[in-house]
Short mmCIF file of C-alpha atoms in Angstrom, two decimals:
data_model
loop_
_atom_site.label_atom_id
_atom_site.label_comp_id
_atom_site.label_asym_id
_atom_site.label_seq_id
_atom_site.Cartn_x
_atom_site.Cartn_y
_atom_site.Cartn_z
CA MET A 7 -1.55 51.60 114.14
CA ILE A 8 -1.02 53.05 117.60
CA GLU A 9 2.75 53.10 117.00
CA ILE A 10 2.29 55.01 113.72
CA SER A 11 0.03 57.50 115.49
CA LEU A 12 2.61 58.00 118.22
CA VAL A 13 5.37 58.56 115.64
CA LEU A 14 3.21 61.10 113.79
CA PHE A 15 2.36 62.80 117.09
CA LEU A 16 6.08 63.03 117.92
CA PHE A 17 6.85 64.53 114.49
CA VAL A 18 4.11 67.13 114.96
CA LEU A 19 5.35 67.90 118.47
CA ILE A 20 8.94 68.31 117.26
CA GLY A 21 7.75 70.49 114.39
CA LEU A 22 5.74 72.73 116.74
CA ALA A 23 8.66 73.02 119.16
CA SER A 24 10.96 73.99 116.28
CA TRP A 25 8.43 76.56 115.03
CA PHE A 26 8.04 78.13 118.47
CA LYS A 27 11.82 78.24 118.88
CA ARG A 28 12.29 79.99 115.50
CA ARG A 29 9.49 82.40 116.34
CA LYS A 30 11.09 83.21 119.70
CA LEU A 31 14.47 83.78 118.03
CA ARG A 32 12.92 86.07 115.40
CA LYS A 33 11.18 88.05 118.14
CA LYS A 34 14.44 88.31 120.09
CA ARG A 35 16.35 89.50 116.99
CA ARG A 36 13.59 92.00 116.27
CA GLU A 37 13.74 93.41 119.80
CA LYS A 38 17.53 93.64 119.56
CA THR A 39 17.28 95.47 116.22
CA LEU A 40 14.72 97.97 117.56
CA ARG A 41 16.83 98.56 120.67
CA GLY A 42 19.86 99.21 118.48
CA ILE A 43 17.94 101.63 116.27
CA GLU A 44 16.76 103.56 119.33
CA GLN A 45 20.28 103.77 120.77
CA LEU A 46 21.84 104.78 117.43
CA SER A 47 19.20 107.50 117.00
CA ALA A 48 19.98 108.85 120.48
CA LEU A 49 23.71 108.89 119.69
CA LEU A 50 23.15 110.64 116.36
CA ASN A 51 21.06 113.35 118.03
CA LEU A 52 23.81 113.93 120.58
CA ILE A 53 26.61 113.97 117.99
CA GLN A 54 24.73 116.41 115.76
CA SER A 55 24.10 118.80 118.68
CA LEU A 56 27.72 118.57 119.83
CA GLN A 57 28.84 119.43 116.30
CA ARG A 58 26.61 122.53 116.32
CA HIS A 59 27.91 123.46 119.77
CA ARG A 60 31.51 123.15 118.53
CA GLY A 61 30.71 125.37 115.54
CA ILE A 62 29.26 128.07 117.80
CA CYS A 63 32.16 127.83 120.25
CA ALA A 64 34.68 128.29 117.43
CA ASN A 65 33.24 131.78 117.05
CA LEU A 66 32.02 132.43 120.60
CA ASP A 67 31.31 136.05 121.45
CA SER A 68 28.72 138.10 123.32
CA THR A 69 26.21 137.82 120.47
CA ASN A 70 25.94 134.02 120.54
CA GLN A 71 26.63 133.17 124.19
CA ALA A 72 22.90 132.83 124.92
CA GLN A 73 22.57 130.43 121.96
CA GLN A 74 25.54 128.44 123.26
CA ARG A 75 24.02 128.14 126.75
CA GLN A 76 20.65 127.07 125.35
CA LEU A 77 22.30 124.40 123.19
CA SER A 78 24.32 123.22 126.21
CA ASN A 79 21.09 122.62 128.12
CA GLU A 80 19.66 120.66 125.19
CA ILE A 81 22.82 118.53 125.01
CA ASN A 82 22.56 117.71 128.73
CA SER A 83 19.08 116.29 128.14
CA LEU A 84 20.33 114.23 125.17
CA TRP A 85 22.89 112.50 127.40
CA ARG A 86 20.21 111.09 129.75
CA PRO A 87 19.10 108.00 127.75
CA LEU A 88 22.76 107.08 127.17
CA LEU A 89 23.51 107.22 130.90
CA ASP A 90 20.49 105.12 131.83
CA LYS A 91 21.01 101.53 133.04
CA SER A 92 18.87 100.27 130.15
CA TYR A 93 21.44 101.56 127.63
CA GLY A 94 22.86 98.58 125.73
CA GLY A 95 26.38 99.92 125.30
CA ASN A 96 29.18 100.40 127.80
CA VAL A 97 27.63 102.77 130.37
CA LYS A 98 30.97 103.21 132.17
CA ARG A 99 32.64 104.34 128.94
CA VAL A 100 29.78 106.70 128.12
CA ASN A 101 30.00 108.18 131.63
CA LEU A 102 33.63 109.02 130.95
CA GLN A 103 32.59 110.86 127.78
CA PHE A 104 29.86 112.68 129.72
CA THR A 105 32.53 113.89 132.17
CA LYS A 106 34.50 115.27 129.21
CA TRP A 107 31.38 117.05 128.00
CA LYS A 108 30.89 118.71 131.42
CA GLN A 109 34.47 120.00 131.20
CA ILE A 110 33.74 121.47 127.76
CA GLU A 111 30.48 122.97 129.01
CA ALA A 112 32.33 124.66 131.88
CA GLU A 113 34.90 126.22 129.52
CA PRO A 114 33.39 126.33 126.00
CA ALA A 115 35.73 128.95 124.53
CA GLY A 116 38.70 127.47 122.65
CA SER A 117 37.34 123.93 122.99
CA PHE A 118 37.50 122.89 119.33
CA MET A 119 39.89 119.96 119.78
CA GLU A 120 38.14 118.80 122.96
CA HIS A 121 34.88 118.68 120.99
CA CYS A 122 36.59 116.72 118.20
CA GLU A 123 37.97 114.12 120.61
CA LEU A 124 34.60 113.68 122.30
CA ILE A 125 32.73 113.32 119.02
CA GLU A 126 35.27 110.76 117.77
CA LYS A 127 34.59 108.65 120.87
CA LEU A 128 30.85 108.84 120.27
CA LEU A 129 31.28 107.92 116.60
CA HIS A 130 33.12 104.81 117.80
CA GLU A 131 30.15 104.12 120.06
CA LEU A 132 27.95 103.95 116.95
CA THR A 133 30.06 101.01 115.75
CA VAL A 134 29.84 99.32 119.15
CA ILE A 135 26.04 99.53 119.27
CA ALA A 136 25.63 98.43 115.65
CA ASP A 137 27.78 95.39 116.46
CA ILE A 138 26.07 94.56 119.78
CA CYS A 139 22.63 94.73 118.16
CA SER A 140 23.76 92.77 115.07
CA LEU A 141 22.67 95.54 112.69
CA THR A 142 25.66 94.92 110.45
CA ALA A 143 25.80 91.14 110.82
CA SER A 144 26.22 89.09 107.66
CA ASN A 145 22.96 87.24 108.34
CA ASN A 146 20.99 90.47 108.40
CA ASP A 147 18.26 90.74 105.77
CA HIS A 148 19.71 94.03 104.51
CA ASN A 149 22.79 94.55 102.36
CA GLY A 150 25.82 94.58 104.67
CA GLU A 151 27.87 97.09 102.67
CA GLU A 152 24.93 99.50 102.48
CA LEU A 153 24.49 99.25 106.24
CA TRP A 154 28.16 100.03 106.92
CA GLN A 155 28.02 103.01 104.59
CA ASN A 156 24.85 104.56 105.97
CA LEU A 157 25.15 103.67 109.65
CA LEU A 158 28.87 104.16 110.17
CA ARG A 159 30.75 105.79 107.29
CA ARG A 160 28.21 108.53 106.60
CA PRO A 161 28.29 109.93 110.17
CA HIS A 162 32.10 110.09 109.90
CA PHE A 163 31.71 112.01 106.63
CA ALA A 164 29.26 114.37 108.37
CA GLU A 165 31.87 114.91 111.08
CA SER A 166 34.44 115.97 108.44
CA LEU A 167 31.91 118.50 107.16
CA ALA A 168 31.23 119.68 110.70
CA ARG A 169 34.94 120.31 111.31
CA LEU A 170 35.09 122.29 108.06
CA ARG A 171 32.12 124.29 109.35
CA GLY A 172 33.73 125.14 112.68
CA LEU A 173 37.13 126.08 111.29
CA GLY A 174 35.79 127.96 108.28
CA ASN A 175 33.34 129.85 110.48
CA LYS A 176 36.22 130.94 112.70
CA ALA A 177 38.19 132.19 109.68
CA ALA A 178 35.14 133.98 108.25
CA ASN A 179 34.65 135.77 111.58
CA LEU A 180 38.32 136.87 111.61
CA GLY A 181 38.12 138.04 107.99
CA HIS A 182 41.20 136.04 107.04
CA CYS A 183 42.40 132.44 107.30
CA PRO A 184 45.27 131.96 109.82
CA ALA A 185 48.00 129.49 108.85
CA ALA A 186 47.05 126.95 111.53
CA VAL A 187 43.41 126.96 110.40
CA ARG A 188 44.44 126.81 106.73
CA VAL A 189 46.49 123.63 107.30
CA GLN A 190 43.60 121.93 109.07
CA LEU A 191 41.09 122.93 106.38
CA GLN A 192 43.34 121.68 103.59
CA TYR A 193 43.87 118.37 105.41
CA LEU A 194 40.12 117.93 105.87
CA LEU A 195 39.44 118.72 102.20
CA VAL A 196 41.95 116.08 101.05
CA ASN A 197 40.26 113.48 103.27
CA MET A 198 36.85 114.54 102.07
CA ARG A 199 37.84 114.17 98.42
CA GLU A 200 39.05 110.64 99.13
CA ASN A 201 35.93 109.55 101.01
CA GLU A 202 34.40 106.27 99.86
CA LEU A 203 30.84 107.54 99.65
CA CYS A 204 31.38 109.49 96.40
CA ASP A 205 28.76 111.94 97.61
CA PRO A 206 27.85 114.84 95.28
CA THR A 207 28.11 117.14 98.30
CA VAL A 208 31.90 116.85 98.17
CA HIS A 209 32.38 119.03 95.08
CA ASP A 210 30.09 121.82 96.27
CA ILE A 211 31.67 121.99 99.73
CA ASP A 212 35.16 121.80 98.26
CA GLN A 213 34.39 124.79 96.02
CA LEU A 214 32.82 126.75 98.86
CA VAL A 215 35.71 126.29 101.31
CA THR A 216 38.39 126.84 98.65
CA GLN A 217 36.86 129.90 96.97
CA GLU A 218 35.37 131.63 100.01
CA ILE A 219 37.84 130.77 102.80
CA LEU A 220 41.21 129.56 101.50
CA GLU A 221 41.79 131.67 98.34
CA PRO A 222 40.75 135.23 99.33
CA GLU A 223 43.22 137.38 101.23
CA VAL A 224 40.21 139.06 102.80
CA ILE A 225 37.28 136.72 103.47
CA LYS A 226 34.02 138.37 102.48
CA ILE A 227 31.46 135.63 103.12
CA GLU A 228 29.50 136.29 106.31
CA PRO A 229 30.10 133.70 109.06
CA ARG A 230 26.36 133.00 109.43
CA VAL A 231 26.04 132.36 105.67
CA TYR A 232 29.01 129.99 105.65
CA PHE A 233 27.72 128.26 108.79
CA SER A 234 24.27 127.85 107.22
CA HIS A 235 25.65 126.28 104.01
CA LEU A 236 27.69 123.70 105.91
CA THR A 237 24.87 122.99 108.37
CA GLN A 238 22.60 122.15 105.46
CA ALA A 239 25.13 119.65 104.10
CA ILE A 240 25.74 118.08 107.52
CA ASP A 241 22.04 117.73 108.32
CA GLN A 242 21.51 116.10 104.93
CA GLN A 243 24.09 113.40 105.74
CA ILE A 244 22.68 112.73 109.22
CA GLN A 245 19.17 112.56 107.78
CA LEU A 246 20.27 109.90 105.29
CA THR A 247 21.48 107.78 108.21
CA ARG A 248 18.21 108.38 110.07
CA ASP A 249 16.23 107.38 106.97
CA HIS A 250 18.21 104.16 106.77
CA LEU A 251 17.51 103.43 110.44
CA GLN A 252 13.82 103.97 109.73
CA GLN A 253 14.00 101.41 106.91
CA LEU A 254 15.53 98.90 109.31
CA SER A 255 12.67 99.34 111.75
#
C-alpha cells in the first residue's frame, strides 16, 4: 500500500513539475512576443517619420524648413529606444543606421536616395526582430502567412507608396516630371502593380500618379494635395500593421 502511495505521489510530483515547466515556457514566450511587438512598433514609428521627412526634403524650400527641423527633432527622439541596451536587436547595427541618419539630418537637401537606403535597412530590421521574437514561427498560434503579410510585406508596400509620394511631390513642385523622376516613378508603379497583397489602394494610386504626374506636360495638381493623398494611403498601410500587432498582444 505504501509502495502504491509512493508511486502515485511520484506521478503527481512529475505532473506538477511538467505543468510548472509548461507554464514557465508559456510565460517566457509571452514576454518574448510582447517585447517583439514593442520593438516592431518603435521601428514602424521611426520608419513612418523618416518617410515623411524624405517627402519633405524632396521639396525642401524656405516654406517648409521649419517643418523639416521639427520632424528631425521628433525622429531623434524615436531613435532612443532602439539605441538602448534593452533593445533586442543588433544594437551595433542600429547604431550604424543612426550615424547615417545624423548625416542626413546635417544635409537634408537632395537626400532622397540616402533616405531610401536607411529605410531599407530598418525594414530589414523588422524581419530580424520578428524572427528573434518568434512572431512568425510556425508554432505560433496565428496564421503564419497572415503574419508575414501584415508584419513584413505591408511595410515594404508602404515604402513603395512613400517613394511615389516623395518623387511625385518633387515633380508637382517643379510643374513637370523630369526624365530621371519619370523613370523611377514608372519602375515603382510596375512593382506596385505586381505586389502580392492585392490591395485596393494600388489602382487608386496608380491612377493618381499616372494621370496627375506622368501624363500631363504641365502638372497642375498642387504638391500639398498630392502629398496628402499619398500620406493617407501610406498611413492606412502602417495602421493595418499596427492593428495586427495589437491583435498579437
